[in-house]
Coordinates of C-alpha atoms in Angstrom, one line a residue:
M1 CA 151.7 38.2 165.0
A2 CA 149.2 38.8 162.2
R3 CA 150.0 41.6 159.9
L4 CA 147.9 44.8 160.1
A5 CA 146.1 46.6 157.3
L6 CA 144.5 50.1 157.6
L7 CA 141.5 50.5 155.2
S8 CA 139.8 53.9 154.8
T9 CA 138.1 54.6 151.4
S10 CA 135.5 56.8 149.9
D11 CA 135.4 54.7 146.7
K12 CA 134.6 51.2 147.9
T13 CA 134.8 49.5 144.5
G14 CA 136.2 46.0 145.0
L15 CA 137.0 46.7 148.7
I16 CA 135.0 44.0 150.3
E17 CA 136.4 41.1 148.2
F18 CA 139.9 42.5 148.6
A19 CA 139.6 42.7 152.3
R20 CA 138.2 39.2 152.5
Q21 CA 141.2 37.8 150.7
L22 CA 143.6 39.8 152.9
V23 CA 141.9 38.1 155.9
Q24 CA 141.4 34.6 154.6
D25 CA 144.5 34.1 152.4
F26 CA 147.1 36.2 154.2
E27 CA 145.8 36.4 157.8
F28 CA 145.6 40.2 158.0
D29 CA 144.0 42.1 160.9
L30 CA 141.9 45.0 159.7
I31 CA 141.5 48.4 161.3
S32 CA 139.2 51.0 159.7
S33 CA 137.1 54.1 160.4
G34 CA 133.7 55.5 159.6
G35 CA 131.8 54.2 156.6
T36 CA 134.6 51.8 155.6
A37 CA 134.4 50.0 159.0
K38 CA 130.7 49.7 158.7
A39 CA 130.9 48.3 155.2
L40 CA 133.5 45.7 156.3
K41 CA 131.4 44.7 159.4
D42 CA 128.2 44.4 157.4
A43 CA 130.0 42.0 155.0
G44 CA 130.9 39.8 158.0
L45 CA 134.6 40.7 158.1
P46 CA 136.4 41.1 161.4
V47 CA 137.4 44.8 161.8
T48 CA 138.6 47.0 164.6
K49 CA 137.5 50.6 164.5
V50 CA 140.3 53.1 164.5
A51 CA 138.8 54.8 167.6
D52 CA 138.9 51.5 169.5
Y53 CA 142.5 50.8 168.3
T54 CA 143.8 54.2 169.3
G55 CA 141.7 54.6 172.5
S56 CA 140.7 58.1 171.2
P57 CA 137.1 58.6 170.0
E58 CA 136.4 60.5 166.8
I59 CA 136.0 64.2 167.4
L60 CA 134.8 67.3 165.5
G61 CA 132.0 65.3 163.8
G62 CA 134.5 62.8 162.3
R63 CA 137.1 65.4 161.2
V64 CA 139.7 63.9 163.4
K65 CA 139.9 60.1 163.3
T66 CA 143.3 58.7 162.1
L67 CA 145.5 61.6 163.1
H68 CA 147.0 59.7 166.1
P69 CA 150.5 58.4 167.1
R70 CA 149.3 54.8 167.2
I71 CA 148.3 55.1 163.5
H72 CA 151.2 57.2 162.2
G73 CA 153.8 55.6 164.4
G74 CA 152.7 52.2 162.9
I75 CA 153.0 53.6 159.4
L76 CA 156.3 55.6 159.7
A77 CA 158.3 53.3 161.8
R78 CA 161.5 52.1 160.1
R79 CA 161.6 48.3 160.7
D80 CA 165.4 48.2 160.3
L81 CA 166.1 50.7 163.1
P82 CA 166.2 49.1 166.6
E83 CA 165.3 52.5 168.1
D84 CA 162.1 52.8 166.0
I85 CA 161.1 49.2 167.0
A86 CA 161.7 50.0 170.6
D87 CA 159.5 53.1 170.3
L88 CA 156.7 50.9 168.9
Q89 CA 157.1 48.4 171.7
N90 CA 157.2 51.0 174.5
S91 CA 154.0 52.7 173.1
D92 CA 152.2 49.5 172.4
I93 CA 152.0 50.3 168.7
R94 CA 151.7 47.6 166.0
P95 CA 153.5 48.2 162.7
I96 CA 151.1 48.6 159.8
D97 CA 152.0 46.7 156.7
L98 CA 149.3 47.9 154.3
V99 CA 147.5 51.3 153.9
V100 CA 144.5 51.4 151.6
V101 CA 143.1 54.9 151.3
N102 CA 141.3 57.0 148.7
L103 CA 140.0 60.5 149.4
Y104 CA 136.8 62.4 149.9
P105 CA 135.2 63.1 146.5
F106 CA 136.2 66.7 146.2
E107 CA 136.3 66.9 142.4
Q108 CA 132.9 65.1 142.1
T109 CA 131.5 67.5 144.6
I110 CA 132.6 70.7 142.8
A111 CA 131.4 69.3 139.5
K112 CA 127.8 69.5 140.8
P113 CA 126.1 72.6 139.3
D114 CA 124.5 73.6 142.6
V115 CA 127.4 73.0 144.9
S116 CA 127.9 75.5 147.7
Y117 CA 131.3 76.8 148.8
A118 CA 130.7 75.3 152.2
D119 CA 130.0 71.9 150.8
A120 CA 133.2 72.1 148.6
I121 CA 135.4 73.0 151.6
E122 CA 133.8 70.2 153.8
N123 CA 134.9 67.7 151.1
I124 CA 138.6 68.5 151.4
D125 CA 140.2 65.4 152.9
I126 CA 142.8 66.0 155.6
G127 CA 143.5 62.6 157.2
G128 CA 143.5 60.7 153.9
P129 CA 146.3 62.6 152.3
T130 CA 148.3 62.5 155.5
L131 CA 148.0 58.7 155.6
L132 CA 148.9 58.4 151.9
R133 CA 151.9 60.6 152.2
A134 CA 153.2 58.9 155.4
A135 CA 152.8 55.4 153.9
A136 CA 154.4 56.5 150.5
K137 CA 157.3 58.1 152.3
N138 CA 158.0 54.8 154.2
H139 CA 157.4 52.6 151.2
A140 CA 160.6 50.7 152.1
H141 CA 158.7 49.0 154.8
L142 CA 155.0 48.9 153.8
T143 CA 152.7 49.2 150.8
V144 CA 150.2 52.0 150.0
L145 CA 147.3 51.6 147.7
C146 CA 145.1 54.5 146.6
E147 CA 143.1 53.1 143.7
P148 CA 140.9 50.0 143.4
D149 CA 142.6 48.9 140.3
Q150 CA 145.7 48.2 142.4
Y151 CA 144.1 45.6 144.6
E152 CA 144.5 42.6 142.2
G153 CA 148.2 43.5 141.5
Y154 CA 148.9 43.6 145.3
L155 CA 147.3 40.1 145.8
Q156 CA 149.3 38.7 142.8
E157 CA 152.5 40.1 144.3
M158 CA 151.7 38.4 147.6
R159 CA 151.0 35.1 146.0
K160 CA 154.0 35.2 143.8
N161 CA 156.4 36.1 146.6
Q162 CA 155.1 33.9 149.4
G163 CA 153.3 36.6 151.2
E164 CA 155.8 39.4 150.5
V165 CA 155.7 42.5 148.3
S166 CA 158.7 43.5 146.2
L167 CA 160.4 46.9 146.7
A168 CA 159.8 47.7 143.0
F169 CA 156.0 47.2 143.5
R170 CA 156.0 49.3 146.6
Q171 CA 158.0 52.1 144.8
V172 CA 155.4 52.2 142.0
C173 CA 152.6 52.3 144.6
A174 CA 154.3 55.2 146.4
Q175 CA 154.7 57.2 143.2
K176 CA 151.0 56.7 142.5
A177 CA 150.1 57.8 146.0
F178 CA 152.1 61.0 145.7
W179 CA 150.5 61.7 142.3
H180 CA 147.1 61.0 143.9
T181 CA 147.6 63.6 146.6
A182 CA 149.3 66.1 144.2
T183 CA 146.3 65.9 141.8
Y184 CA 143.9 66.3 144.7
D185 CA 145.7 69.4 146.0
Q186 CA 145.8 70.8 142.5
A187 CA 142.1 70.5 142.2
I188 CA 141.5 72.3 145.5
A189 CA 143.9 75.1 144.7
T190 CA 142.4 75.6 141.2
Y191 CA 138.9 75.7 142.7
L192 CA 140.0 78.3 145.3
V193 CA 141.8 80.5 142.9
N194 CA 138.7 80.7 140.8
Q195 CA 136.5 81.9 143.7
P196 CA 135.3 85.5 143.3
L197 CA 136.8 86.8 146.5
V198 CA 140.2 85.3 145.7
A199 CA 140.2 86.6 142.1
S200 CA 139.3 90.1 143.3
L201 CA 142.4 90.3 145.4
E202 CA 144.7 89.2 142.5
D203 CA 146.3 92.0 140.5
N204 CA 147.3 89.6 137.8
P205 CA 144.4 87.7 136.1
L206 CA 146.6 84.6 136.1
P207 CA 147.6 83.2 139.5
P208 CA 151.1 83.6 140.8
R209 CA 151.4 79.8 140.8
F210 CA 150.0 77.6 138.0
G211 CA 149.9 73.9 137.8
M212 CA 147.9 71.1 136.2
A213 CA 147.6 67.4 136.6
G214 CA 146.1 64.8 134.4
Q215 CA 145.3 61.1 134.3
Q216 CA 146.5 59.2 131.3
K217 CA 143.5 58.4 129.2
Q218 CA 145.3 56.8 126.3
A219 CA 148.8 55.9 125.2
L220 CA 149.2 57.1 121.6
R221 CA 151.1 55.2 119.0
Y222 CA 153.4 58.2 118.6
G223 CA 153.5 62.0 118.6
E224 CA 153.8 64.3 115.6
N225 CA 156.3 61.9 114.1
P226 CA 156.9 58.1 114.6
H227 CA 160.1 58.7 116.6
Q228 CA 158.2 60.8 119.2
T229 CA 156.4 59.1 122.1
A230 CA 153.0 60.6 123.2
A231 CA 150.0 60.1 125.4
W232 CA 146.6 61.7 126.0
Y233 CA 145.8 63.0 129.4
Q234 CA 142.4 63.8 130.9
V235 CA 142.2 66.7 133.3
G236 CA 139.8 66.1 136.2
L237 CA 137.8 63.0 137.1
T238 CA 134.7 64.1 135.1
P239 CA 135.4 63.7 131.4
T240 CA 135.1 67.0 129.5
G241 CA 136.0 68.2 126.0
W242 CA 137.5 65.5 123.8
A243 CA 137.6 63.1 126.7
A244 CA 133.8 63.3 126.7
A245 CA 133.4 62.9 123.0
K246 CA 132.0 59.7 121.6
Q247 CA 133.9 58.0 118.8
L248 CA 131.3 56.2 116.7
Q249 CA 133.8 54.4 114.4
G250 CA 137.2 54.4 112.9
K251 CA 140.8 53.9 113.9
E252 CA 142.3 55.0 117.2
L253 CA 142.8 58.7 117.5
S254 CA 146.4 59.8 116.9
Y255 CA 148.3 62.8 118.4
N256 CA 147.9 64.7 115.2
N257 CA 144.2 63.8 114.9
L258 CA 143.6 65.3 118.4
V259 CA 145.6 68.5 117.6
D260 CA 143.7 69.0 114.4
L261 CA 140.3 68.2 116.0
E262 CA 140.9 70.8 118.6
A263 CA 141.7 73.4 115.9
A264 CA 138.5 72.3 114.1
R265 CA 136.5 72.7 117.3
R266 CA 137.8 76.2 117.9
I267 CA 136.8 77.3 114.4
I268 CA 133.3 75.7 114.3
C269 CA 132.5 77.0 117.8
E270 CA 132.6 80.5 116.3
F271 CA 129.4 79.5 114.6
I272 CA 127.6 77.4 117.2
D273 CA 125.1 80.1 118.1
P274 CA 121.7 79.2 116.7
E275 CA 121.6 82.6 114.9
Y276 CA 124.2 81.2 112.4
P277 CA 123.1 79.0 109.5
P278 CA 124.6 75.5 108.9
A279 CA 128.4 75.7 108.7
A280 CA 131.2 73.4 107.8
A281 CA 135.0 73.7 108.3
I282 CA 137.6 71.6 106.7
L283 CA 141.1 71.7 108.1
K284 CA 144.5 70.4 107.3
H285 CA 147.4 70.7 109.7
T286 CA 145.4 72.9 112.0
N287 CA 144.7 75.5 109.2
P288 CA 141.3 75.9 107.6
C289 CA 141.3 75.1 103.9
G290 CA 137.6 75.7 103.5
V291 CA 134.9 77.2 105.7
A292 CA 131.4 78.0 104.6
F293 CA 127.8 78.7 105.5
G294 CA 124.9 77.0 103.6
N295 CA 121.1 76.9 103.6
T296 CA 121.6 73.2 104.5
L297 CA 124.5 71.4 106.1
V298 CA 125.3 69.5 102.9
E299 CA 125.4 72.8 101.0
A300 CA 127.8 74.2 103.6
Y301 CA 130.0 71.2 103.3
E302 CA 130.0 71.3 99.5
K303 CA 130.9 75.0 99.5
A304 CA 133.7 74.4 102.0
L305 CA 135.1 71.5 99.9
A306 CA 134.9 73.5 96.7
A307 CA 137.0 76.3 98.3
D308 CA 140.1 74.0 98.2
P309 CA 139.4 70.4 97.2
I310 CA 143.0 69.5 96.9
S311 CA 144.0 70.5 100.4
A312 CA 140.8 68.9 101.8
F313 CA 142.1 65.4 100.9
G314 CA 143.0 63.7 104.2
G315 CA 141.5 66.6 106.2
I316 CA 139.4 67.0 109.3
V317 CA 135.8 68.2 109.0
A318 CA 133.7 69.9 111.7
V319 CA 130.1 70.9 111.4
N320 CA 127.8 72.9 113.6
R321 CA 124.6 70.8 113.1
P322 CA 123.7 67.2 113.6
L323 CA 125.3 65.2 110.8
D324 CA 122.6 64.1 108.4
A325 CA 122.4 61.5 105.6
A326 CA 122.8 63.9 102.7
T327 CA 126.0 65.4 104.2
A328 CA 127.3 61.9 105.1
T329 CA 126.7 60.8 101.5
E330 CA 128.9 63.6 100.1
M331 CA 131.6 63.1 102.8
K332 CA 131.9 59.4 101.8
K333 CA 133.2 60.5 98.4
L334 CA 136.5 62.0 99.8
F335 CA 139.2 60.5 101.9
L336 CA 139.0 62.2 105.3
E337 CA 140.8 61.5 108.6
C338 CA 138.1 62.7 111.0
I339 CA 134.6 64.1 111.2
V340 CA 133.2 65.8 114.3
A341 CA 129.6 67.0 114.8
P342 CA 127.4 67.8 117.8
S343 CA 125.5 64.6 117.0
C344 CA 124.9 62.1 114.2
E345 CA 121.6 60.9 112.8
P346 CA 121.3 57.1 112.6
E347 CA 121.1 57.0 108.8
A348 CA 124.3 59.1 108.5
E349 CA 126.1 56.9 111.0
E350 CA 125.1 53.8 109.0
L351 CA 126.3 55.4 105.7
L352 CA 129.7 56.3 107.1
Q353 CA 130.3 52.8 108.6
K354 CA 131.2 51.7 105.1
K355 CA 134.4 53.7 105.5
S356 CA 135.6 51.7 108.5
K357 CA 138.9 53.6 109.0
L358 CA 137.2 57.0 109.0
R359 CA 137.1 58.4 112.6
V360 CA 133.6 59.8 113.3
L361 CA 133.1 61.6 116.6
T362 CA 130.2 63.4 118.3
L363 CA 130.8 66.1 120.8
P364 CA 127.6 67.8 121.9
D365 CA 129.4 70.6 123.8
L366 CA 131.7 71.8 121.0
I367 CA 131.9 75.3 122.6
S368 CA 133.5 74.5 125.9
G369 CA 137.2 74.6 125.6
P370 CA 140.3 75.4 127.8
K371 CA 140.4 78.8 129.5
Q372 CA 144.2 78.9 129.1
V373 CA 146.8 78.0 126.4
I374 CA 150.0 76.4 127.8
K375 CA 153.2 76.1 125.8
A376 CA 156.4 74.5 127.1
I377 CA 159.7 76.3 126.8
A378 CA 163.2 75.4 128.1
G379 CA 163.1 75.7 131.9
G380 CA 159.4 76.4 132.2
F381 CA 156.2 77.1 130.3
L382 CA 154.0 80.0 129.2
V383 CA 150.4 80.5 130.0
Q384 CA 147.9 82.8 128.3
N385 CA 144.2 83.2 128.3
T386 CA 142.4 81.6 125.3
D387 CA 141.7 84.0 122.4
D388 CA 138.0 83.9 122.8
A389 CA 137.1 87.6 122.7
V390 CA 133.6 88.2 121.4
E391 CA 133.6 90.1 118.2
N392 CA 131.3 93.2 118.0
P393 CA 131.2 94.9 114.6
S394 CA 129.4 97.9 116.1
E395 CA 132.7 98.7 117.9
W396 CA 134.8 98.5 114.7
Q397 CA 136.0 101.7 113.1
V398 CA 135.4 102.4 109.4
V399 CA 138.5 104.3 108.4
T400 CA 137.8 105.0 104.7
K401 CA 135.5 107.4 103.0
K402 CA 133.5 104.5 101.5
Q403 CA 131.2 102.9 104.1
P404 CA 130.4 99.1 104.1
T405 CA 127.0 97.9 103.3
E406 CA 125.3 95.7 105.9
D407 CA 126.0 92.6 103.8
Q408 CA 129.7 93.6 103.5
L409 CA 129.9 94.1 107.3
Q410 CA 128.6 90.6 107.9
E411 CA 131.0 89.2 105.3
L412 CA 133.9 91.0 106.9
L413 CA 132.8 89.5 110.3
F414 CA 132.8 86.0 108.8
A415 CA 136.3 86.5 107.3
W416 CA 137.5 88.0 110.6
K417 CA 136.3 84.9 112.5
V418 CA 138.1 82.6 110.2
V419 CA 141.4 84.5 109.9
K420 CA 141.6 84.3 113.7
H421 CA 142.2 80.5 113.4
V422 CA 144.9 80.7 110.6
K423 CA 148.6 80.6 111.5
S424 CA 150.3 84.0 111.3
N425 CA 151.0 85.7 109.1
A426 CA 147.4 85.1 107.9
I427 CA 145.2 86.4 105.1
V428 CA 141.7 85.1 104.3
V429 CA 139.6 86.0 101.3
T430 CA 135.9 85.3 101.4
R431 CA 132.6 85.9 99.5
D432 CA 129.1 84.7 100.1
R433 CA 130.2 83.4 103.6
T434 CA 132.7 81.0 102.0
T435 CA 136.5 81.0 102.1
L436 CA 138.0 81.5 98.6
G437 CA 141.7 81.7 99.5
V438 CA 143.8 81.2 102.7
G439 CA 147.4 82.4 103.1
A440 CA 148.8 80.9 106.3
G441 CA 152.1 81.0 108.2
Q442 CA 154.1 83.1 105.9
M443 CA 157.2 85.1 106.9
N444 CA 155.7 88.3 105.5
R445 CA 152.2 89.5 105.0
V446 CA 152.6 90.3 101.3
G447 CA 153.4 86.6 100.7
A448 CA 150.4 85.5 102.7
A449 CA 148.2 87.9 100.7
K450 CA 149.6 86.7 97.3
I451 CA 148.9 83.0 98.2
A452 CA 145.3 83.8 99.3
L453 CA 144.6 85.9 96.3
E454 CA 146.1 83.5 93.8
Q455 CA 144.1 80.7 95.3
A456 CA 140.9 82.8 95.0
G457 CA 141.7 83.7 91.4
E458 CA 138.8 85.3 89.5
K459 CA 136.5 84.7 92.4
A460 CA 138.3 87.4 94.3
K461 CA 136.4 90.0 92.3
G462 CA 133.9 91.5 94.7
A463 CA 135.2 89.6 97.7
V464 CA 136.5 90.8 101.0
L465 CA 139.9 90.2 102.7
S466 CA 140.8 89.8 106.3
S467 CA 144.3 90.1 107.9
D468 CA 145.1 88.8 111.4
A469 CA 147.4 91.8 112.1
F470 CA 148.0 95.3 110.7
F471 CA 149.5 96.2 107.3
P472 CA 152.8 97.9 107.9
F473 CA 152.8 99.2 104.3
D474 CA 150.2 99.9 101.6
D475 CA 151.5 97.2 99.3
S476 CA 149.1 94.5 100.4
V477 CA 146.2 96.9 100.0
R478 CA 147.2 97.6 96.4
T479 CA 147.7 93.9 95.7
A480 CA 144.3 93.1 97.1
V481 CA 142.5 95.7 95.1
A482 CA 144.3 94.7 91.9
A483 CA 142.8 91.2 92.4
G484 CA 139.3 92.6 92.8
I485 CA 138.9 92.9 96.6
E486 CA 136.2 95.4 97.6
A487 CA 136.6 95.5 101.4
I488 CA 139.3 94.8 104.0
V489 CA 139.2 94.1 107.7
Q490 CA 142.3 94.4 109.8
P491 CA 143.2 95.4 113.3
G492 CA 145.0 98.7 112.6
G493 CA 147.7 99.9 114.9
S494 CA 150.6 100.4 112.6
L495 CA 152.6 103.6 112.6
R496 CA 151.9 103.8 108.9
D497 CA 148.1 103.0 109.1
Q498 CA 147.5 106.2 107.2
D499 CA 149.4 104.9 104.1
S500 CA 147.0 102.0 103.9
I501 CA 143.9 104.2 104.5
D502 CA 145.0 106.6 101.8
A503 CA 145.6 103.7 99.4
A504 CA 142.1 102.3 100.2
D505 CA 140.5 105.7 99.6
E506 CA 142.5 106.3 96.4
L507 CA 141.3 102.9 95.1
G508 CA 137.7 103.3 96.3
I509 CA 137.4 100.3 98.7
V510 CA 136.1 99.9 102.3
M511 CA 138.6 99.4 105.1
V512 CA 137.6 98.6 108.7
F513 CA 139.8 98.5 111.8
T514 CA 138.8 96.1 114.6
G515 CA 141.3 97.3 117.2
M516 CA 142.2 93.7 118.0
R517 CA 144.8 91.5 116.4
H518 CA 144.7 87.7 116.3
F519 CA 148.2 86.3 116.0
L520 CA 148.3 82.5 116.1
H521 CA 151.8 81.2 116.3

């Protein structure tokens, strides 16, 4: 008796040619339903409709087609158990040797900007996942394929093994099928948990169950260090974020490149709003070593570079304007790992091509990032909302007798936006919307302040200082004023806030409390 294959796909890429080879080269009989059956018939292939095979017509507008004992009995029967074979014979059920299924396009549907809730729900596949799971469970006796790129591998297996498929191949296919359904269910659950009615019933802004699934986009050469393996995964079928970026030139992106690029994206998106002037951020190991505004993009880059030219060597640059020729000309003068911009003018792209190893990327949507931050710990993981709170200086509290000028307030806002992206303990010194000193990742705040102030040097006179968390003592205030700082922005909230306020009043500087800290561990 000829072998039997069940084909039911939404994505029909390569399906007709695959089915033709099944019939012509390996003498398969085909059963199918709905649009797949029509496509096979239109291509001149012999196919039996599922309804004709089962003797049960499709019902509920096609919602019920393959949920039938003649289908699932043929899939789930264990060919090495006489009682299972007897059940098939008594019920006139043929064993199914191959199941080829992919699912309703749920993720593509919800990606449409005008999709309705009803349309999303209607695109939840029921029969497809059931077929995939049944076939994957019984992979000891049949093969399940859920992606078009598996077709050629299956045909090669059949040719290599005289019409048979190895258990190893079937196991790999079963694993892919379960990932396929798991990813599909994850997309549905995530969509539903983000619906307003569901969210309104949740006491916790994060759901009681949290999961994510991704498709490997690229195997990376290694992780943070050469002895660590790493890969890059894309979430969802529609590329977003860095998966949607266009790499214009340069070597393959590494694990560290991507980590640094994401840190650069987070900083520069603070200044994406058109109200901000051209801005450039230069980073090293996820910390900014120079951030600046300019009247032009090249001026912003030159100011950011001058803030710490030593650390900028081998760094990552992000800009908030299309990359132009003047800026590209200056960037060529320094060894950089990566540049990212919303877009790149043709002349700038041509100039940078002379540095063939330099990675140049365009990401038009720099502002869209993940809503949650996930960190692995032993036995589980932590999830928190992204630190994307909108800063509003009108809600800040001036705690000193001396009041800030409007220009000082805008400088403090600039410094506060930058310090948010520096590893704790963090101190940032700025003037003229340019970083002068950055103290990052120190075990105590005094040490971070000393590093930032020493780096600023004489330029600290008349500058402002921002701290990602409160001052527990007044020592950092006194150190800052001794270096020439005229205004400080910090969250406040220490039991000894008054000590710092008194020191600021005594020394005649401005101090502002934001009421919000920005730890970055």
